[in-house]
Every structure is written in C-alpha cells, then in structure tokens.
Amino acid sequence: MSHSTGSGNRDHSASVRFSQFQHSSAFKFPSEPRDIFTEYKEASYYYGGQLHDSISDSIGLKSPSYKLAHDRSHNNKRDLLGSDLYQGWENFVPLSPEILDSSRCCYQWIDKWEKANKRSYSQRSPYVVISPRHYLVDLTMQLFQGSKYSILCTHLGDGKIVLSQVETNKKSQQPSSRNSAMSKKILHSGYALEDLLTRGPRVEDDPFFAIVEAKLDANISLVLRCELDSYNELTDTFTELKCYAPLNMHNSYHREKLLKTWIQLAISPRCDLLIGVRNTQMGQLQDLQYFTKRELYQKINNRNLPRSPKRFNFNADVAVQWCQHCIRSICKLVGDNVDSSSPQCFKLSIDESHKIQLEKLKHIPAHVKLPTH
C-alpha cells in the first residue's frame, strides 16, 4: 500500500463496495472465536492525566464480587442484590465528548516510545491507526444495525491515521423531555454499578485507560485507547461491568447488545464480563452474571437461536471479519487519496448497503486534536 497516488483514479478509489467484503457463513458456529489481531499487548495505562506502568488501585473489584469469577453462587451476590442503582441520578453528568473522543494518551505513549527507541513509530508498519476503542466497536456494529455511520480519519503523516467523531448538531441529539429522565437513570446505573463493585474513589472525568499495541497484519499496526471498568486480582484480568435490564436471547435488540459487548471484549486486553441485571422501573440490582470472553462468545454464537439473515445472524465471526475489513478499507482509502505531507482530514461513511466511502475535507475540524509535538 502506498501513501499517495496520482489524481487520475482518485474518484474511482474513494469507495469500497460491499461485494468486496469476503466473509464466512453467518450460519456457521465455530467453537472458538476468531482473533481480530495477529499481535496484541498492553503497552501502558493512563489515568490522572499521565501514563503509568501499573494499574490504578481504584478500579480493583471489591469482595465479594471478585469471587464470582470462580464461584458464581448466591453467597457472593447476596449482600449486593437490591442495591438502588438509580440513587443520585438527578446529579449525573456523563463524560464529556472531548474525553470520549480524545487520543491524547495514545499520542503521549507514541512520543514516549519514539524517544526511548530513537526512531519513528511509523517504521513498525506502513500504516498506524490511532483510536479510542469504541470507534472500532461502532464501525463493526454498523454491519448489524444497517444505519449510516460516519467517522473522521485524519492522516497525520507517515501513514499515521487517527479516528475522531463527526461533530453533530447538539440540539438534535437532545433526548425528549418525556424520555430524558429514564435515559439519564439508565446511563447513571452503569456508573453506579462501578461505584458499588470497585474500591474507588472514582475521580470525575478521569477514567482508567489501557494503551494497547496491536497488529492486524504486516501492513497495519494500531495504538488503541481502551477504557476499562475494573480489575480482578484473583484472575489477573480486567472485568467489563455492564448494567442491563433482563436479557432475552430471542430478542434481536438484546442479541445486538451482547454482540457489541463481545466485540468490546475482543478488542480489550485480558478481559471478562460482569453484568448487573437491574429492574428497569425501580433500578434495583436483581442479579450479577459473570462470563468469560469465551462463554459470552458461545452464548451469542449459538445455532439454537432464531435465524436473523438480514442481521448476519449476529454472528461474532462475521463481526470480526467486518472489523478487519473496515480497518483495511480505512488504510487503503486514506492512503490512496492523501496528497500532502501535512495533516489531512477525511470523512469516512458507511451507508445502509455497507458501501464504504471517503470524502476529503477542505479543513481539519477544530475539535480534531492533533499531536502537539
């Protein structure tokens, strides 16, 4: 893959048709999940505005919840069940978009790596994708949701591509007054579950991140920012905490939700899952359900579930292949259309037919943060 081409075929190369996506059958169910990356390792951690070599004590799972990885009996849940996860919802403020979108910690880690190794990180491979994890999750889930999805891809130079959100009209994103209270309660319940199960204290607007190095193939490396909820000392694994209403695997929306959760785990370092099941109306914790990454895979990739051909059967193996396809498409489209050594920004869109298209922007939007060095 080259980082630039002549302009003669630029219009032709600015899209990838869905017919170019090669994938396995949505109705095959391998016993073991397919890996997204060929290489994957935790490189650093980020909290308190700094890089760290050690995990923050504040995200440690408290007793008895950490025991659920080995013993899922009622005894390890009893003292927690009935907790009010809606308490304090009126004062809840979600993370700011600036924090959600930021790749600052990835820039800091790359800068540290380059100073230690005395060479450019770009020498690892022709392309380096830099991104918060959730953009890869969102790109992957577009295949199963069928709605249009857009993201910004900024070429920093030397094959480095950073992913950022497309700014939206904030007024149009506001929930209606009728639904805003319940939406806020549901959002708050996830943070309340973290406070209930972890040592804390949690600092507002200071989540815990792992910086992850990954390789898709010889051409593409990634530096990813993965927000992690908790750490289990007994298993030496991170535990993703999710707060859901009771799940029904015959419900398409619930299957989609669990597939998205599995993709999140698949992109995360040594991670398992603890679901807090809440009563939707009252917000009380009804149950705690623990899954390893493999157990969750087997729950969603199950031949006994109803078929859903239009949604690719919510097949996790197809999801992995689509994630890989999206990453390769980003690198190819940006690489084929960049024509300057200075940073350039592109809007990448996936339409309802899953065609991937690239549009060059005249300017880099102000909210896209570039490395400062």
Tab-separated table of C-alpha atoms in Angstrom:
chain	number	residue	atom	x	y	z
A	1	MET	CA	0.000	0.000	0.000
A	2	SER	CA	1.343	3.421	-0.883
A	3	HIS	CA	0.559	6.625	0.952
A	4	SER	CA	-0.245	8.615	-2.194
A	5	THR	CA	-1.324	8.168	-5.777
A	6	GLY	CA	-1.913	10.315	-8.821
A	7	SER	CA	-5.225	12.120	-9.044
A	8	GLY	CA	-6.382	10.355	-12.205
A	9	ASN	CA	-8.144	7.487	-10.449
A	10	ARG	CA	-8.908	9.167	-7.154
A	11	ASP	CA	-12.688	9.194	-7.641
A	12	HIS	CA	-12.640	5.506	-8.507
A	13	SER	CA	-10.574	4.562	-5.448
A	14	ALA	CA	-12.629	6.616	-2.973
A	15	SER	CA	-15.025	3.792	-2.131
A	16	VAL	CA	-15.048	0.099	-1.278
A	17	ARG	CA	-18.117	-1.826	-2.433
A	18	PHE	CA	-19.768	-4.274	-0.063
A	19	SER	CA	-19.235	-7.023	-2.644
A	20	GLN	CA	-15.518	-6.789	-1.845
A	21	PHE	CA	-16.152	-7.961	1.725
A	22	GLN	CA	-15.148	-11.621	1.974
A	23	HIS	CA	-16.594	-13.452	4.967
A	24	SER	CA	-17.559	-16.848	6.305
A	25	SER	CA	-21.149	-18.059	6.534
A	26	ALA	CA	-23.311	-16.308	9.109
A	27	PHE	CA	-24.774	-19.732	9.918
A	28	LYS	CA	-21.512	-21.429	10.893
A	29	PHE	CA	-20.656	-21.550	14.574
A	30	PRO	CA	-17.008	-22.416	15.329
A	31	SER	CA	-16.404	-23.462	18.927
A	32	GLU	CA	-13.571	-20.950	19.333
A	33	PRO	CA	-13.707	-17.247	18.450
A	34	ARG	CA	-11.652	-15.786	15.634
A	35	ASP	CA	-8.894	-13.322	16.657
A	36	ILE	CA	-9.158	-9.770	15.360
A	37	PHE	CA	-5.424	-9.073	15.584
A	38	THR	CA	-2.285	-11.134	14.912
A	39	GLU	CA	-0.432	-9.395	17.771
A	40	TYR	CA	-1.815	-7.662	20.842
A	41	LYS	CA	-0.303	-6.377	24.083
A	42	GLU	CA	-0.884	-3.869	26.856
A	43	ALA	CA	1.714	-1.133	26.474
A	44	SER	CA	0.805	1.283	29.273
A	45	TYR	CA	-2.009	2.655	31.426
A	46	TYR	CA	-3.365	6.183	31.595
A	47	TYR	CA	-5.109	7.921	34.483
A	48	GLY	CA	-4.697	11.182	36.355
A	49	GLY	CA	-3.546	12.811	33.130
A	50	GLN	CA	-0.377	10.683	32.998
A	51	LEU	CA	0.994	7.415	31.650
A	52	HIS	CA	1.625	4.693	34.234
A	53	ASP	CA	3.226	1.250	34.299
A	54	SER	CA	0.857	-0.052	36.990
A	55	ILE	CA	-2.908	-0.468	37.312
A	56	SER	CA	-4.807	2.032	39.449
A	57	ASP	CA	-5.958	0.628	42.815
A	58	SER	CA	-9.265	2.461	42.408
A	59	ILE	CA	-10.559	0.024	39.759
A	60	GLY	CA	-9.947	-3.110	41.856
A	61	LEU	CA	-13.066	-5.257	42.307
A	62	LYS	CA	-14.212	-5.433	45.926
A	63	SER	CA	-15.143	-8.566	47.844
A	64	PRO	CA	-17.348	-10.486	47.292
A	65	SER	CA	-17.830	-9.514	43.632
A	66	TYR	CA	-14.313	-10.524	42.570
A	67	LYS	CA	-15.012	-14.087	43.770
A	68	LEU	CA	-17.722	-14.560	41.134
A	69	ALA	CA	-15.072	-15.479	38.560
A	70	HIS	CA	-14.535	-18.745	40.487
A	71	ASP	CA	-17.741	-19.161	42.472
A	72	ARG	CA	-20.993	-17.888	40.970
A	73	SER	CA	-23.149	-18.938	43.908
A	74	HIS	CA	-25.751	-16.702	45.532
A	75	ASN	CA	-23.461	-16.211	48.553
A	76	ASN	CA	-21.193	-13.936	46.513
A	77	LYS	CA	-24.134	-11.833	45.317
A	78	ARG	CA	-26.459	-11.719	48.335
A	79	ASP	CA	-25.108	-8.566	50.012
A	80	LEU	CA	-25.193	-6.609	46.744
A	81	LEU	CA	-28.632	-7.529	45.421
A	82	GLY	CA	-31.336	-4.941	45.998
A	83	SER	CA	-28.901	-2.016	45.709
A	84	ASP	CA	-30.525	1.111	44.261
A	85	LEU	CA	-28.676	1.898	41.021
A	86	TYR	CA	-30.839	4.936	40.272
A	87	GLN	CA	-29.996	6.768	43.501
A	88	GLY	CA	-28.455	10.165	42.692
A	89	TRP	CA	-29.381	10.058	39.008
A	90	GLU	CA	-30.558	13.693	39.085
A	91	ASN	CA	-26.963	14.881	39.545
A	92	PHE	CA	-25.437	12.544	36.978
A	93	VAL	CA	-23.225	14.148	34.311
A	94	PRO	CA	-21.872	11.821	31.587
A	95	LEU	CA	-18.305	12.001	30.331
A	96	SER	CA	-17.714	14.953	28.049
A	97	PRO	CA	-17.388	14.306	24.294
A	98	GLU	CA	-13.874	15.763	24.488
A	99	ILE	CA	-12.779	12.956	26.819
A	100	LEU	CA	-14.662	10.268	24.901
A	101	ASP	CA	-13.071	11.351	21.611
A	102	SER	CA	-9.550	12.045	22.819
A	103	SER	CA	-6.491	10.147	21.565
A	104	ARG	CA	-4.183	12.300	23.685
A	105	CYS	CA	-2.938	9.379	25.770
A	106	CYS	CA	-2.049	7.463	22.593
A	107	TYR	CA	-0.057	10.452	21.324
A	108	GLN	CA	1.781	10.660	24.655
A	109	TRP	CA	2.626	6.972	24.593
A	110	ILE	CA	3.842	7.073	20.966
A	111	ASP	CA	6.017	10.087	21.813
A	112	LYS	CA	7.480	8.210	24.796
A	113	TRP	CA	8.100	5.121	22.625
A	114	GLU	CA	9.835	7.153	19.912
A	115	LYS	CA	12.130	8.866	22.432
A	116	ALA	CA	13.035	5.529	24.028
A	117	ASN	CA	13.606	3.754	20.701
A	118	LYS	CA	15.093	6.752	18.857
A	119	ARG	CA	13.022	6.103	15.743
A	120	SER	CA	9.587	6.837	14.344
A	121	TYR	CA	6.747	4.555	15.403
A	122	SER	CA	5.671	4.580	11.748
A	123	GLN	CA	8.589	2.263	10.986
A	124	ARG	CA	6.630	-0.595	12.571
A	125	SER	CA	4.356	-0.819	9.529
A	126	PRO	CA	3.178	1.261	6.555
A	127	TYR	CA	0.016	2.267	8.446
A	128	VAL	CA	-0.643	3.008	12.119
A	129	VAL	CA	-4.280	3.502	13.177
A	130	ILE	CA	-4.700	5.523	16.391
A	131	SER	CA	-8.104	5.437	18.034
A	132	PRO	CA	-10.274	5.087	21.118
A	133	ARG	CA	-11.588	1.515	21.134
A	134	HIS	CA	-15.251	2.470	20.777
A	135	TYR	CA	-14.810	3.690	17.202
A	136	LEU	CA	-13.735	0.212	16.121
A	137	VAL	CA	-16.726	-1.203	18.014
A	138	ASP	CA	-19.085	1.250	16.285
A	139	LEU	CA	-17.605	0.522	12.838
A	140	THR	CA	-18.064	-3.196	13.466
A	141	MET	CA	-21.662	-2.892	14.632
A	142	GLN	CA	-22.697	-0.912	11.543
A	143	LEU	CA	-22.923	-4.221	9.673
A	144	PHE	CA	-25.639	-5.441	12.051
A	145	GLN	CA	-27.514	-2.175	12.565
A	146	GLY	CA	-27.903	-1.168	8.925
A	147	SER	CA	-27.945	2.581	9.567
A	148	LYS	CA	-25.469	5.039	8.090
A	149	TYR	CA	-22.316	5.635	10.127
A	150	SER	CA	-19.610	8.273	9.659
A	151	ILE	CA	-16.231	8.916	11.254
A	152	LEU	CA	-13.317	11.269	10.643
A	153	CYS	CA	-9.953	9.860	9.578
A	154	THR	CA	-7.073	12.327	9.876
A	155	HIS	CA	-3.794	11.414	8.198
A	156	LEU	CA	-1.028	12.827	10.407
A	157	GLY	CA	1.789	11.902	8.018
A	158	ASP	CA	3.956	8.784	7.606
A	159	GLY	CA	0.891	6.533	7.466
A	160	LYS	CA	-0.454	7.511	10.900
A	161	ILE	CA	-4.267	7.791	10.849
A	162	VAL	CA	-6.263	8.984	13.860
A	163	LEU	CA	-10.011	8.324	14.148
A	164	SER	CA	-12.330	11.007	15.557
A	165	GLN	CA	-16.042	11.654	15.874
A	166	VAL	CA	-18.012	13.638	13.337
A	167	GLU	CA	-19.443	16.683	15.094
A	168	THR	CA	-23.222	16.598	15.161
A	169	ASN	CA	-25.896	19.163	15.826
A	170	LYS	CA	-26.059	19.003	19.615
A	171	LYS	CA	-29.638	20.279	19.720
A	172	SER	CA	-30.803	17.388	17.555
A	173	GLN	CA	-29.100	14.946	19.911
A	174	GLN	CA	-31.004	16.105	22.989
A	175	PRO	CA	-33.470	13.487	24.291
A	176	SER	CA	-37.123	14.476	24.543
A	177	SER	CA	-38.291	15.612	27.968
A	178	ARG	CA	-40.556	12.563	28.185
A	179	ASN	CA	-37.645	10.146	27.840
A	180	SER	CA	-34.749	12.163	29.252
A	181	ALA	CA	-35.299	11.194	32.897
A	182	MET	CA	-35.367	7.448	32.195
A	183	SER	CA	-32.427	7.720	29.770
A	184	LYS	CA	-30.421	9.518	32.435
A	185	LYS	CA	-31.336	6.887	35.036
A	186	ILE	CA	-30.202	4.085	32.733
A	187	LEU	CA	-26.900	5.833	31.954
A	188	HIS	CA	-26.346	6.580	35.631
A	189	SER	CA	-26.974	2.955	36.631
A	190	GLY	CA	-23.821	1.821	34.821
A	191	TYR	CA	-21.653	4.235	36.778
A	192	ALA	CA	-23.497	3.363	39.993
A	193	LEU	CA	-22.677	-0.316	39.391
A	194	GLU	CA	-18.982	0.577	39.030
A	195	ASP	CA	-19.091	2.515	42.308
A	196	LEU	CA	-20.828	-0.412	44.021
A	197	LEU	CA	-18.371	-3.078	42.862
A	198	THR	CA	-14.987	-1.306	42.802
A	199	ARG	CA	-12.747	0.100	45.535
A	200	GLY	CA	-12.733	3.669	44.245
A	201	PRO	CA	-12.674	6.503	44.707
A	202	ARG	CA	-13.515	7.343	41.107
A	203	VAL	CA	-12.420	10.814	40.043
A	204	GLU	CA	-14.906	12.692	37.866
A	205	ASP	CA	-13.822	12.920	34.212
A	206	ASP	CA	-10.789	10.687	34.860
A	207	PRO	CA	-11.488	7.166	33.573
A	208	PHE	CA	-8.868	4.411	33.575
A	209	PHE	CA	-7.435	3.543	30.167
A	210	ALA	CA	-5.132	0.849	28.869
A	211	ILE	CA	-2.952	1.781	25.899
A	212	VAL	CA	-2.807	-1.232	23.617
A	213	GLU	CA	-0.451	-2.088	20.762
A	214	ALA	CA	-1.938	-4.347	18.107
A	215	LYS	CA	-1.126	-5.621	14.635
A	216	LEU	CA	-3.725	-6.529	12.053
A	217	ASP	CA	-1.140	-7.765	9.553
A	218	ALA	CA	2.288	-6.804	8.225
A	219	ASN	CA	0.893	-3.558	6.785
A	220	ILE	CA	-1.250	-2.244	9.641
A	221	SER	CA	-0.454	-1.562	13.301
A	222	LEU	CA	-2.801	0.028	15.818
A	223	VAL	CA	-2.450	2.029	19.017
A	224	LEU	CA	-5.768	1.867	20.869
A	225	ARG	CA	-7.157	3.554	23.951
A	226	CYS	CA	-9.343	1.091	25.873
A	227	GLU	CA	-11.413	2.328	28.806
A	228	LEU	CA	-11.544	-0.390	31.468
A	229	ASP	CA	-14.022	-0.580	34.331
A	230	SER	CA	-12.406	-2.869	36.876
A	231	TYR	CA	-9.568	-5.275	37.640
A	232	ASN	CA	-9.847	-8.690	39.339
A	233	GLU	CA	-6.754	-9.582	41.353
A	234	LEU	CA	-7.838	-13.222	41.684
A	235	THR	CA	-7.848	-13.842	37.940
A	236	ASP	CA	-5.402	-11.085	36.880
A	237	THR	CA	-7.940	-9.925	34.303
A	238	PHE	CA	-9.874	-6.754	33.672
A	239	THR	CA	-13.632	-7.059	34.107
A	240	GLU	CA	-16.026	-5.079	31.949
A	241	LEU	CA	-19.053	-4.016	34.004
A	242	LYS	CA	-22.389	-3.700	32.221
A	243	CYS	CA	-25.756	-2.804	33.700
A	244	TYR	CA	-28.643	-4.225	31.677
A	245	ALA	CA	-32.315	-4.959	32.048
A	246	PRO	CA	-33.065	-8.723	31.962
A	247	LEU	CA	-31.827	-10.105	28.634
A	248	ASN	CA	-33.752	-12.340	26.256
A	249	MET	CA	-31.642	-14.018	23.558
A	250	HIS	CA	-34.724	-14.342	21.330
A	251	ASN	CA	-34.918	-10.538	21.222
A	252	SER	CA	-32.909	-9.058	18.313
A	253	TYR	CA	-32.053	-5.890	20.205
A	254	HIS	CA	-30.675	-7.882	23.131
A	255	ARG	CA	-28.608	-10.098	20.823
A	256	GLU	CA	-27.204	-6.986	19.162
A	257	LYS	CA	-26.341	-5.542	22.579
A	258	LEU	CA	-24.451	-8.675	23.654
A	259	LEU	CA	-22.633	-8.913	20.318
A	260	LYS	CA	-21.477	-5.318	20.782
A	261	THR	CA	-20.295	-6.207	24.278
A	262	TRP	CA	-18.358	-9.208	22.943
A	263	ILE	CA	-16.661	-7.065	20.267
A	264	GLN	CA	-15.668	-4.655	23.013
A	265	LEU	CA	-14.115	-7.538	24.971
A	266	ALA	CA	-12.421	-8.897	21.846
A	267	ILE	CA	-10.636	-5.572	21.327
A	268	SER	CA	-9.733	-5.279	25.028
A	269	PRO	CA	-6.793	-6.771	26.933
A	270	ARG	CA	-7.399	-9.957	29.035
A	271	CYS	CA	-10.980	-9.040	29.793
A	272	ASP	CA	-14.088	-10.812	31.089
A	273	LEU	CA	-17.612	-9.570	31.819
A	274	LEU	CA	-19.834	-8.997	34.838
A	275	ILE	CA	-23.424	-7.983	34.065
A	276	GLY	CA	-25.508	-6.272	36.701
A	277	VAL	CA	-29.146	-7.073	35.924
A	278	ARG	CA	-31.403	-4.222	37.042
A	279	ASN	CA	-35.127	-3.767	37.476
A	280	THR	CA	-35.856	-1.127	34.834
A	281	GLN	CA	-38.631	0.681	36.719
A	282	MET	CA	-37.141	0.717	40.224
A	283	GLY	CA	-33.434	0.491	39.384
A	284	GLN	CA	-32.712	-2.274	41.887
A	285	LEU	CA	-29.895	-4.757	41.256
A	286	GLN	CA	-31.581	-8.127	40.658
A	287	ASP	CA	-28.657	-10.362	39.721
A	288	LEU	CA	-24.952	-10.495	38.851
A	289	GLN	CA	-23.960	-12.676	35.891
A	290	TYR	CA	-20.310	-13.456	35.134
A	291	PHE	CA	-18.988	-14.507	31.706
A	292	THR	CA	-15.545	-15.212	30.363
A	293	LYS	CA	-14.919	-13.882	26.869
A	294	ARG	CA	-15.305	-17.431	25.504
A	295	GLU	CA	-18.551	-18.049	27.414
A	296	LEU	CA	-20.061	-14.856	26.028
A	297	TYR	CA	-18.988	-15.873	22.514
A	298	GLN	CA	-20.754	-19.221	22.911
A	299	LYS	CA	-23.882	-17.510	24.233
A	300	ILE	CA	-24.235	-15.272	21.164
A	301	ASN	CA	-22.871	-17.705	18.546
A	302	ASN	CA	-25.476	-20.359	19.220
A	303	ARG	CA	-27.116	-22.396	16.459
A	304	ASN	CA	-30.246	-22.834	18.610
A	305	LEU	CA	-31.104	-19.131	18.476
A	306	PRO	CA	-33.621	-17.841	15.891
A	307	ARG	CA	-32.086	-17.087	12.499
A	308	SER	CA	-31.695	-13.442	11.532
A	309	PRO	CA	-30.352	-13.372	7.944
A	310	LYS	CA	-30.795	-9.614	7.465
A	311	ARG	CA	-28.572	-9.011	10.503
A	312	PHE	CA	-25.958	-11.618	9.502
A	313	ASN	CA	-27.344	-13.742	12.306
A	314	PHE	CA	-25.460	-11.518	14.791
A	315	ASN	CA	-22.537	-13.811	14.045
A	316	ALA	CA	-19.394	-12.946	16.016
A	317	ASP	CA	-17.049	-14.467	13.423
A	318	VAL	CA	-18.563	-12.305	10.672
A	319	ALA	CA	-18.250	-9.324	13.031
A	320	VAL	CA	-14.512	-9.949	13.411
A	321	GLN	CA	-14.084	-10.163	9.642
A	322	TRP	CA	-16.069	-6.954	9.116
A	323	CYS	CA	-13.947	-5.150	11.721
A	324	GLN	CA	-10.811	-6.236	9.860
A	325	HIS	CA	-12.374	-5.194	6.541
A	326	CYS	CA	-13.180	-1.714	7.896
A	327	ILE	CA	-9.647	-1.168	9.211
A	328	ARG	CA	-8.082	-2.263	5.918
A	329	SER	CA	-10.539	-0.124	3.946
A	330	ILE	CA	-9.690	2.954	6.023
A	331	CYS	CA	-5.975	2.487	5.391
A	332	LYS	CA	-6.413	1.846	1.670
A	333	LEU	CA	-8.812	4.715	1.039
A	334	VAL	CA	-6.850	7.261	3.061
A	335	GLY	CA	-3.513	6.047	1.699
A	336	ASP	CA	-4.728	6.241	-1.896
A	337	ASN	CA	-6.137	9.753	-1.501
A	338	VAL	CA	-3.676	11.632	0.697
A	339	ASP	CA	-1.674	14.133	-1.343
A	340	SER	CA	0.151	16.223	1.239
A	341	SER	CA	2.782	15.675	3.909
A	342	SER	CA	0.764	17.977	6.184
A	343	PRO	CA	-2.163	16.528	8.172
A	344	GLN	CA	-5.282	15.953	6.066
A	345	CYS	CA	-8.769	15.032	7.241
A	346	PHE	CA	-11.259	12.737	5.519
A	347	LYS	CA	-14.844	11.826	6.316
A	348	LEU	CA	-15.431	8.104	6.017
A	349	SER	CA	-19.052	6.971	5.688
A	350	ILE	CA	-20.666	3.538	5.576
A	351	ASP	CA	-24.141	3.608	4.054
A	352	GLU	CA	-27.132	1.325	4.568
A	353	SER	CA	-25.820	-1.045	1.882
A	354	HIS	CA	-22.447	-1.204	3.729
A	355	LYS	CA	-20.538	0.588	0.994
A	356	ILE	CA	-17.547	2.426	2.479
A	357	GLN	CA	-16.883	5.874	1.010
A	358	LEU	CA	-14.258	8.547	1.634
A	359	GLU	CA	-14.630	12.308	1.247
A	360	LYS	CA	-11.682	14.677	1.589
A	361	LEU	CA	-12.417	17.718	3.770
A	362	LYS	CA	-11.039	21.147	2.928
A	363	HIS	CA	-10.021	21.796	6.526
A	364	ILE	CA	-9.378	19.795	9.675
A	365	PRO	CA	-12.328	20.459	12.040
A	366	ALA	CA	-11.391	22.384	15.181
A	367	HIS	CA	-12.479	19.568	17.505
A	368	VAL	CA	-9.969	17.112	15.971
A	369	LYS	CA	-6.952	17.192	18.277
A	370	LEU	CA	-3.556	16.641	16.670
A	371	PRO	CA	-0.283	15.763	18.433
A	372	THR	CA	1.292	18.899	19.882
A	373	HIS	CA	4.956	17.998	19.437
